[in-house]
Coordinates of C-alpha atoms in Angstrom, one line a residue:
Chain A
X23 CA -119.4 53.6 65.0
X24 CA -121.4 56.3 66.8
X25 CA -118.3 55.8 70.1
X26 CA -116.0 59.1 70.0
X27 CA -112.3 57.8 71.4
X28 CA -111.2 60.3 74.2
X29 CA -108.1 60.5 74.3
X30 CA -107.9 63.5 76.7
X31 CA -109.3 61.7 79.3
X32 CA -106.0 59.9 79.6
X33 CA -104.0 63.0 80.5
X34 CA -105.0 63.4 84.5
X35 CA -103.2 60.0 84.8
X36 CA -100.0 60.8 83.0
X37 CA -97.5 60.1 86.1
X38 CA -99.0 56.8 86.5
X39 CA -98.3 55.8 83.2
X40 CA -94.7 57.3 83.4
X41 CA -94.0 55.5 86.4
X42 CA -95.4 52.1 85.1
X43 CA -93.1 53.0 82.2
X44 CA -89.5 53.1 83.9
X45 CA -91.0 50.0 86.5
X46 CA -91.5 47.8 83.1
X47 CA -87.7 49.6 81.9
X48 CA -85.9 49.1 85.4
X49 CA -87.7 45.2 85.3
X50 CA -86.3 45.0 82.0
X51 CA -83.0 46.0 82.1
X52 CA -82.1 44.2 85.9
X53 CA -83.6 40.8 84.6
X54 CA -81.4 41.6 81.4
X55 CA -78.3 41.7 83.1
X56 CA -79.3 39.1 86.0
X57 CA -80.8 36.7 83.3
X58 CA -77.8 37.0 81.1
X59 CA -75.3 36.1 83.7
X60 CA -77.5 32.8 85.1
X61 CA -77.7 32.1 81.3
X62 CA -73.9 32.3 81.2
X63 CA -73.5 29.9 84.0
X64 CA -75.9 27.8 83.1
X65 CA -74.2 27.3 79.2
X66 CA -71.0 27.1 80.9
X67 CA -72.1 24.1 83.3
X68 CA -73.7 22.7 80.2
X69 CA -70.8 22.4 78.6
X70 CA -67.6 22.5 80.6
X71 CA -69.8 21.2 84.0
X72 CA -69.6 17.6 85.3
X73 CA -72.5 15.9 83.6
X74 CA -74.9 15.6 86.7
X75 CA -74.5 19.5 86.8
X76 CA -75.5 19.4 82.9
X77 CA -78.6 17.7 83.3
X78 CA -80.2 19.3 85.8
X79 CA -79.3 22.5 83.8
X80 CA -81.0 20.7 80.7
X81 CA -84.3 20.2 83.0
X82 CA -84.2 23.6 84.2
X83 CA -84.2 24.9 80.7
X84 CA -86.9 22.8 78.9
X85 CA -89.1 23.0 82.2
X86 CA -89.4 27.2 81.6
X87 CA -89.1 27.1 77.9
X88 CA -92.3 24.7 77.8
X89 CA -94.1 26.4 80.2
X90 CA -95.9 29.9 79.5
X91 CA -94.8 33.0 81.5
X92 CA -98.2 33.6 83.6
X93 CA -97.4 29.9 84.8
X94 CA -94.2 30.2 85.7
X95 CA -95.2 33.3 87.6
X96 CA -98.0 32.2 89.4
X97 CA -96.3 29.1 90.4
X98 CA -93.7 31.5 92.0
X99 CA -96.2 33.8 93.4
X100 CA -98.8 32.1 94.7
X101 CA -97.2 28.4 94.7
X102 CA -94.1 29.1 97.0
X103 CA -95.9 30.1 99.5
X104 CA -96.9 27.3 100.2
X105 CA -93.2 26.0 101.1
X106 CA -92.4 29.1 103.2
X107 CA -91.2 31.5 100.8
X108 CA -93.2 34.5 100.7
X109 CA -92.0 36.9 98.3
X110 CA -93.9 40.2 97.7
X111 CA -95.3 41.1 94.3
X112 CA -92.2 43.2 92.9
X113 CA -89.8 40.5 93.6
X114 CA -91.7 37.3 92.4
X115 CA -92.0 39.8 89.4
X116 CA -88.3 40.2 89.2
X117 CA -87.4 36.7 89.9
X118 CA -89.5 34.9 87.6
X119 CA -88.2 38.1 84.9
X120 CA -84.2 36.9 85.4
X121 CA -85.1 32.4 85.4
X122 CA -87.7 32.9 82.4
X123 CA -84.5 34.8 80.6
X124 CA -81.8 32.8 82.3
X125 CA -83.5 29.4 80.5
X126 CA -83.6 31.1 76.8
X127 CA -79.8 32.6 77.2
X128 CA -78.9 29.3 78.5
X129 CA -79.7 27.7 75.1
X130 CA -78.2 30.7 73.6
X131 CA -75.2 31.2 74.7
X132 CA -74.7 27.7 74.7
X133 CA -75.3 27.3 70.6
X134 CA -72.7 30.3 70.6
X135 CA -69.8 28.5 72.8
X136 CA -70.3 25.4 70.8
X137 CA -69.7 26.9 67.7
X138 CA -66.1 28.0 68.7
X139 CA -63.8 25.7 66.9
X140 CA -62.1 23.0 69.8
X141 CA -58.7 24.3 68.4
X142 CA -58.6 27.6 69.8
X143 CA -59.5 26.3 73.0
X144 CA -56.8 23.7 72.8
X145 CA -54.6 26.6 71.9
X146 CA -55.2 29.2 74.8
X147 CA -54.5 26.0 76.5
X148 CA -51.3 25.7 75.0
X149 CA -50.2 29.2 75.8
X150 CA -50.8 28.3 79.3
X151 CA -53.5 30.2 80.1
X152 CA -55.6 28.9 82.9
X153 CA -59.1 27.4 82.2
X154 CA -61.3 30.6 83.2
X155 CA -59.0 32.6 80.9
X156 CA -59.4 30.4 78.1
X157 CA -63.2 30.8 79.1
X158 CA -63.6 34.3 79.1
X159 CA -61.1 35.5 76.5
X160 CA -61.6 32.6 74.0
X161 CA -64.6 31.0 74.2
X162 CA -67.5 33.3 75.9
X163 CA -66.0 36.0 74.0
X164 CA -66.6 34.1 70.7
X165 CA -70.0 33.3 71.5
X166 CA -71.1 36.2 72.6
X167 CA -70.2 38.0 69.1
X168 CA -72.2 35.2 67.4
X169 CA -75.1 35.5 69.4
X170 CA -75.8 38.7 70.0
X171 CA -78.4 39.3 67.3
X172 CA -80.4 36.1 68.9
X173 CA -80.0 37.2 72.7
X174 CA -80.8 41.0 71.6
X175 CA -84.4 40.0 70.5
X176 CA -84.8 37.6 73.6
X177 CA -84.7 40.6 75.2
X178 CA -87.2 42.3 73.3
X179 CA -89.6 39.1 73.4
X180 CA -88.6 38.8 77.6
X181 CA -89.3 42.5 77.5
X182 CA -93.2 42.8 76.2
X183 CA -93.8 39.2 78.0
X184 CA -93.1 41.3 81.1
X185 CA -96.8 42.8 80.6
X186 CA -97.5 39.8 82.8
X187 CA -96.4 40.7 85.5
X188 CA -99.5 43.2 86.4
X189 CA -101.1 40.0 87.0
X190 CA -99.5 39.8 90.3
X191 CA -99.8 43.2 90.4
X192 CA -96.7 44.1 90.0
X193 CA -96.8 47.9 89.3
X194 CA -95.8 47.6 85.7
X195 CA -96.6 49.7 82.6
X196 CA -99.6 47.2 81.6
X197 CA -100.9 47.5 86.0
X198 CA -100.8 51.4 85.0
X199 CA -102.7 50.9 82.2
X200 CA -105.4 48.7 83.8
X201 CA -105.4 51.4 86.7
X202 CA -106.3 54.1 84.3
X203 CA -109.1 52.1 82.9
X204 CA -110.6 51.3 86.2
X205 CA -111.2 54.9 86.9
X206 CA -112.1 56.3 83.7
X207 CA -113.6 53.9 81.8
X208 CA -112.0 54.3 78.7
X209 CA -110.2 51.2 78.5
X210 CA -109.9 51.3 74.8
X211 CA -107.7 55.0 74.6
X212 CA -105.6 53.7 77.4
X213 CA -104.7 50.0 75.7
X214 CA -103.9 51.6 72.8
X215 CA -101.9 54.4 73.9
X216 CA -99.8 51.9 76.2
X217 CA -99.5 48.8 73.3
X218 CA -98.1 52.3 71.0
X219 CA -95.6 53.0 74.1
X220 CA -94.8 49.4 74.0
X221 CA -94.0 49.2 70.4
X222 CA -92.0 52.2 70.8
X223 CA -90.0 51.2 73.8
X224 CA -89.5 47.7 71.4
X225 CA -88.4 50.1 68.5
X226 CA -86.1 51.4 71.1
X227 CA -84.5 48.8 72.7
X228 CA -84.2 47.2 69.7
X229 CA -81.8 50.4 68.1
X230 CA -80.1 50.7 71.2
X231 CA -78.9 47.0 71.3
X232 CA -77.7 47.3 67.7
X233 CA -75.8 50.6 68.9
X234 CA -74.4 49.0 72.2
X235 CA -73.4 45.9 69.7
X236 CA -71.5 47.4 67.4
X237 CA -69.4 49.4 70.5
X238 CA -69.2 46.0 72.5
X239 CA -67.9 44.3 69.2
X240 CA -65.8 46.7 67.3
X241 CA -64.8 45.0 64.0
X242 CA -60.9 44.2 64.6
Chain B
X4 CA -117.7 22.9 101.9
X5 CA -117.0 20.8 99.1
X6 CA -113.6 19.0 99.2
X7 CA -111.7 18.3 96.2
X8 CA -109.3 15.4 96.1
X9 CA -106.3 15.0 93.6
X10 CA -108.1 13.3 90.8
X11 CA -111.2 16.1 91.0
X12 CA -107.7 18.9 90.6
X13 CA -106.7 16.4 87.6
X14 CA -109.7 15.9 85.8
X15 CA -110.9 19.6 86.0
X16 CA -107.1 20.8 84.8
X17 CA -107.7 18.3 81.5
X18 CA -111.2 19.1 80.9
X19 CA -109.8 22.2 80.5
X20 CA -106.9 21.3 78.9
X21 CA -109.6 20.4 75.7
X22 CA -109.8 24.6 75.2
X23 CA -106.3 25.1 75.3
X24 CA -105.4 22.4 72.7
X25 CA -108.9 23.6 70.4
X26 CA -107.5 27.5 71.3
X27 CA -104.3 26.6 69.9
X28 CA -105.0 24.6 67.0
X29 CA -107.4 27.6 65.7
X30 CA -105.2 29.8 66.3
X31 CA -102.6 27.6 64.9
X32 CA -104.5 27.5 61.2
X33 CA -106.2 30.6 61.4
X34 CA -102.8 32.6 61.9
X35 CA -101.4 30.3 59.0
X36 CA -103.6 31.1 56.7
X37 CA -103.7 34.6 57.3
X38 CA -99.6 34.6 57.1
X39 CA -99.5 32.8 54.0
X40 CA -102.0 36.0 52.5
X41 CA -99.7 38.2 54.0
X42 CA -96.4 36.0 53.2
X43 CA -97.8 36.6 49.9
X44 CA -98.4 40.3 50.0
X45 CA -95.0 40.7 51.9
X46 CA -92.7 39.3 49.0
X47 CA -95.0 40.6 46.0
X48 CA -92.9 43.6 45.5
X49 CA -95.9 46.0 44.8
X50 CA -95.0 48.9 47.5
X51 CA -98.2 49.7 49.0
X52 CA -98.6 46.0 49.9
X53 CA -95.3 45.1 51.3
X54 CA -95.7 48.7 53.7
X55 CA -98.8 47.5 55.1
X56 CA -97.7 44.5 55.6
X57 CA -94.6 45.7 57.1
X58 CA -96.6 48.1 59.8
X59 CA -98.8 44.7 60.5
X60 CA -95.8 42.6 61.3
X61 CA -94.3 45.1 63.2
X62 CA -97.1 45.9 65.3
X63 CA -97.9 42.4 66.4
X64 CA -94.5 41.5 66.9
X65 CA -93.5 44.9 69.1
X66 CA -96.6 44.7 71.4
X67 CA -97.2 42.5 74.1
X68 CA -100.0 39.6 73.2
X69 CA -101.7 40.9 76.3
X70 CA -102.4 44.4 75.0
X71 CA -103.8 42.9 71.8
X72 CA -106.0 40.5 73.6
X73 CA -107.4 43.8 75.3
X74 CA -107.4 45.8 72.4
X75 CA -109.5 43.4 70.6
X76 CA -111.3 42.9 73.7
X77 CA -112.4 46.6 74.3
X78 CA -111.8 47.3 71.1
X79 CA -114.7 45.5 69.0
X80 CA -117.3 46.1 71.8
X81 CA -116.9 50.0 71.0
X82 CA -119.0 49.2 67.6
X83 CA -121.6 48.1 69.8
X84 CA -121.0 44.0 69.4
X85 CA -120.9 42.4 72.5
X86 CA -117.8 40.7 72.6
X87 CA -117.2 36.8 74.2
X88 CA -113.5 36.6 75.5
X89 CA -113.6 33.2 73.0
X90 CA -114.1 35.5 70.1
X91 CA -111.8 37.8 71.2
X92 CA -109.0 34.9 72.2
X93 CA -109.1 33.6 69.0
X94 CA -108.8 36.7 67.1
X95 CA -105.8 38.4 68.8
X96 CA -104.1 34.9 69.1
X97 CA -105.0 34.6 65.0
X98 CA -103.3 37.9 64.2
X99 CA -100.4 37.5 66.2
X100 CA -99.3 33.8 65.0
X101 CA -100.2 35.1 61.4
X102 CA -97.3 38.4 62.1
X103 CA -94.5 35.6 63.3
X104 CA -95.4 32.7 60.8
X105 CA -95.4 35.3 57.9
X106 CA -91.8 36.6 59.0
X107 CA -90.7 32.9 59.4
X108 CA -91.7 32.0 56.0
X109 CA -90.6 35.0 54.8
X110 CA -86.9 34.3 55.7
X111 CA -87.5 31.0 54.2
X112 CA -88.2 32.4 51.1
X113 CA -85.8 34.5 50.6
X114 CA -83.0 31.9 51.4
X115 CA -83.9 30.4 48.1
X116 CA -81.6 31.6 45.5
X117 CA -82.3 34.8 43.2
X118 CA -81.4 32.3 40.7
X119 CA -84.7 30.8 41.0
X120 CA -86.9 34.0 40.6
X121 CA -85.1 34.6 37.5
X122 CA -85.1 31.3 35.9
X123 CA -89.0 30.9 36.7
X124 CA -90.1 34.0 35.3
X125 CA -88.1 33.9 32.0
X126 CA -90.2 30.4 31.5
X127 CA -93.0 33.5 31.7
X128 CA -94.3 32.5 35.0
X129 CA -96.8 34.9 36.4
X130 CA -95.6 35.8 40.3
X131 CA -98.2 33.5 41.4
X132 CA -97.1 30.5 39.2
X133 CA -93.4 31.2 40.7
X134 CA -94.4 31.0 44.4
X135 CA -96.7 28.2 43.8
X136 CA -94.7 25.6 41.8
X137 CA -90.7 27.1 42.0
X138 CA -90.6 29.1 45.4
X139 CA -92.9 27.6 47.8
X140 CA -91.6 23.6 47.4
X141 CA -88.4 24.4 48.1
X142 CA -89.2 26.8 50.5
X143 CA -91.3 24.8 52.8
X144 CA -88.8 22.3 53.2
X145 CA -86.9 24.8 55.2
X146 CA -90.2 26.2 57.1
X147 CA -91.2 22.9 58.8
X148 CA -88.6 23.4 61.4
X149 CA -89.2 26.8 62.7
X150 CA -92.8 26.5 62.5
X151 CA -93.2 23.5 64.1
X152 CA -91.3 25.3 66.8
X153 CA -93.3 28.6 66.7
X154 CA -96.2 26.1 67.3
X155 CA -95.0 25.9 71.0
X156 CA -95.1 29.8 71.6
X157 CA -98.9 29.3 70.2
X158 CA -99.6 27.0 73.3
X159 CA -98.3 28.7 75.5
X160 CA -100.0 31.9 74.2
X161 CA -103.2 30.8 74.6
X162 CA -102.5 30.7 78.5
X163 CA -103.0 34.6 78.2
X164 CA -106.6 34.5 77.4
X165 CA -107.1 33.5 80.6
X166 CA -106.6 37.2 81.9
X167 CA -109.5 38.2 79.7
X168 CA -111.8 35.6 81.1
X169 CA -111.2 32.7 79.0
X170 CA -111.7 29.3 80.7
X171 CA -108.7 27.4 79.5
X172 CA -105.6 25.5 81.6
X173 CA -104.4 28.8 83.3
X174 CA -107.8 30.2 84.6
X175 CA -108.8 27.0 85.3
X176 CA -105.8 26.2 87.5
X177 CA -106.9 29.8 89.1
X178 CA -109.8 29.2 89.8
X179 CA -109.6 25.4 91.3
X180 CA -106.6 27.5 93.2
X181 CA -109.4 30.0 94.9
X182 CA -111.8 26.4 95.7
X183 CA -108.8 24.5 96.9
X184 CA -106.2 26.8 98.4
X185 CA -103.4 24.5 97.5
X186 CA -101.4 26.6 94.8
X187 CA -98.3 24.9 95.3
X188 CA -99.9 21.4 93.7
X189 CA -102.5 23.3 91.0
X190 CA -99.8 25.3 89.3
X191 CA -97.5 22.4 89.9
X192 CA -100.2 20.4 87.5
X193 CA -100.9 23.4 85.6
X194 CA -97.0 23.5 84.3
X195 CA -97.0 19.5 84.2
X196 CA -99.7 20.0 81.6
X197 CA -98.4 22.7 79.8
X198 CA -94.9 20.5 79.4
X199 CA -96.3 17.1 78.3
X200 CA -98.0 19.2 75.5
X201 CA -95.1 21.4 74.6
X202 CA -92.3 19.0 74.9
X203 CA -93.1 16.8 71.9
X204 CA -93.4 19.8 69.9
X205 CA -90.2 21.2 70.8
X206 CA -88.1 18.1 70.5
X207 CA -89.8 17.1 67.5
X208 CA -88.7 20.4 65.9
X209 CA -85.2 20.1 66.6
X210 CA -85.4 16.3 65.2
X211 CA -86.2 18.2 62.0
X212 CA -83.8 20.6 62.2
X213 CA -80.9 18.3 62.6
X214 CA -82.0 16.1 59.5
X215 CA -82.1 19.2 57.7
X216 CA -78.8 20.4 58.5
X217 CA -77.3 16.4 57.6
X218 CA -78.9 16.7 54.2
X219 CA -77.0 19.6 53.2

């Protein structure tokens, strides 16, 4: 290989990386929290809901989780449109971010609320406790302790699909890097730096889940 | 100007549709073989092996698919080969279903009881012998679930080689969008087609997992 990798040629452009860097961790973390709370509702309707509710849930769910990201994305982007709704590139980003998430924490949360035994419900029940306390105290705080390995590497996986979203230009960390290698040319450095900061924000996210877990769900 | 009706949108998307399915059935074997070699090298217990295989895994599973379709992209051309975006598709898409099949089967080999190493290699079975007659039966059972499943991620995968030029379903969809300007009904389609070929998958793996679960 007579090519000599250039790393240097990277560092003029440092401020766009940085700020393609917290877009891709502000993206992640609102679609987190957004995602996880549609995902909530959505289980909740699945399984507490009248039935018509549940099945349109059900379609909602296996429509995005058999359908890639870009799709998805496009469809909102480009395809609304069409039907009035003109979004810019930073909110299609954002909204197709918190429904791809809200379908795979649907099915979830949902494994994690059925796995609750039907007698502690029936028992919070007893005790009088109204319907959205058995919910919350009982059940979704069950479910969330069982699933929150599974949802914590959703979020990981929702995380690095996010590099998508620089195909509506959407300023993102992968936009920044494409940006980069527009100007200098040395597309190479630049991909590889960025998948490295990618792998390290995973590493990351990944510890600081595990941390936040073990605070959320203090063994009793 | 040329005017496209419905059936020209249609019969474009599922011409296209052929890559997709020939992208992800390459990918699909490829990746499977390669994650068996490194299933193998992953559970041999000879350090050096098990690290690289641990950096490999890690690496493909903690970068987006995107960056490694670029880096493959950009990357080979530096030796001076020119570099097809098919060549390129079906090498990233290889390595990365060969990172997540290997750490599926891995967890399905090590559900299997210790019990089983032990007895097998007091009958003076070499490590090879034990995966192939006493670990790899039983553990394959478990594996046809999850990687039936995985097989939908592959799918829709492929739909990212698109943004290195690749003419499958997505960029087709594109570019029929930039003759047609009707988005709304080419993505529409697009997703159809994605669905009627990951939906089977998907429910067939759960079928599987279910009789799995009843026959314990």
């Amino acid at each position: 290989m007579s090519y000599k990798l250039q790393f240097a040629e990277l560092l003029p452009y440092w401020n766009v990386l940085l700020y393609g860097l917290l877009f891709t961790i502000v993206l992640t973390v609102v679609s987190t929290a957004a995602g996880i709370a549609v995902g909530t509702a959505g289980a909740a309707a699945r399984t507490f809901g009248p039935v018509w509710l549940g099945r349109i849930v059900a379609v909602y769910v296996e429509l995005i989780r058999n359908t890639p990201f870009i799709v998805q994305l496009f469809f909102i982007f480009f395809g609304l449109p069409a039907l009035g709704l003109k979004l810019s590139e930073t909110t299609a980003a954002f909204l197709a971010m918190v429904i791809n998430l809200g379908a795979y924490s649907t099915e979830i949360i949902r494994a994690g609320i059925e796995a609750v035994p039907k007698g502690h419900i029936e028992a919070g029940l007893s005790l009088a406790m109204s319907k959205w306390e058995v919910l919350r105290h009982i059940v979704l705080n069950q479910a969330f302790r069982k699933i929150y390995p599974a949802l914590s590497s959703q979020i990981i996986i929702v995380m690095l699909g996010s590099a998508v979203v620089s195909q509506i230009s959407a300023e993102d960390l992968t936009y920044a890097a494409n940006f980069v290698a527009s100007r200098n040319f040395r597309n190479f450095e630049v991909y590889l730096l960025v998948a490295l900061g990618y792998l390290l924000l995973a590493l990351l996210t990944r510890s600081l889940l595990r941390a936040l877990g073990r605070v959320i769900f203090k063994a009793r | 100007m040329l005017q496209f009706s419905f059936w020209d949108i249609l019969s474009n998307l599922l011409v296209a549709t052929q890559w997709t399915i020939v992208l992800s059935l390459i990918a699909f074997f490829c990746g499977g073989i390669v994650g068996l070699i490194l299933l193998f090298m992953r559970t041999s217990r000879i350090a050096p092996l098990e690290w690289f295989t641990k950096i490999y895994i890690e690496f493909f599973q903690g970068t987006p698919l995107l960056m490694q379709l670029f880096l493959f992209f950009f990357g080979i051309a530096l030796f001076g080969v020119e570099v097809s975006p098919w060549a390129a598709a079906t090498l990233a898409l290889t390595f990365w279903t060969s990172a997540f099949l290997a750490e599926i089967w891995r967890g399905c080999v090590e559900s299997i009881p210790k019990g089983q190493w032990e007895a097998s290699s007091s009958l003076a079975l070499s490590y090879i012998e034990q995966m192939r007659y006493v670990i790899l039966p039983q553990a394959s059972r478990i594996a046809v679930a999850p990687t039936v499943g995985f097989s939908v991620q592959v799918i829709k995968g492929t739909a990212l080689a698109s943004i290195i030029g690749f003419v499958e379903l997505t960029k087709a969809g594109t570019m029929l969008n930039n003759a047609t300007f009707r988005p709304f009904l080419v993505y529409s389609l697009v997703a159809l087609i994605y669905f009627c070929l990951c939906f089977p998958l998907s429910w067939w793996a759960k079928k599987i997992e279910g009789r799995l679960n009843v026959a314990r």
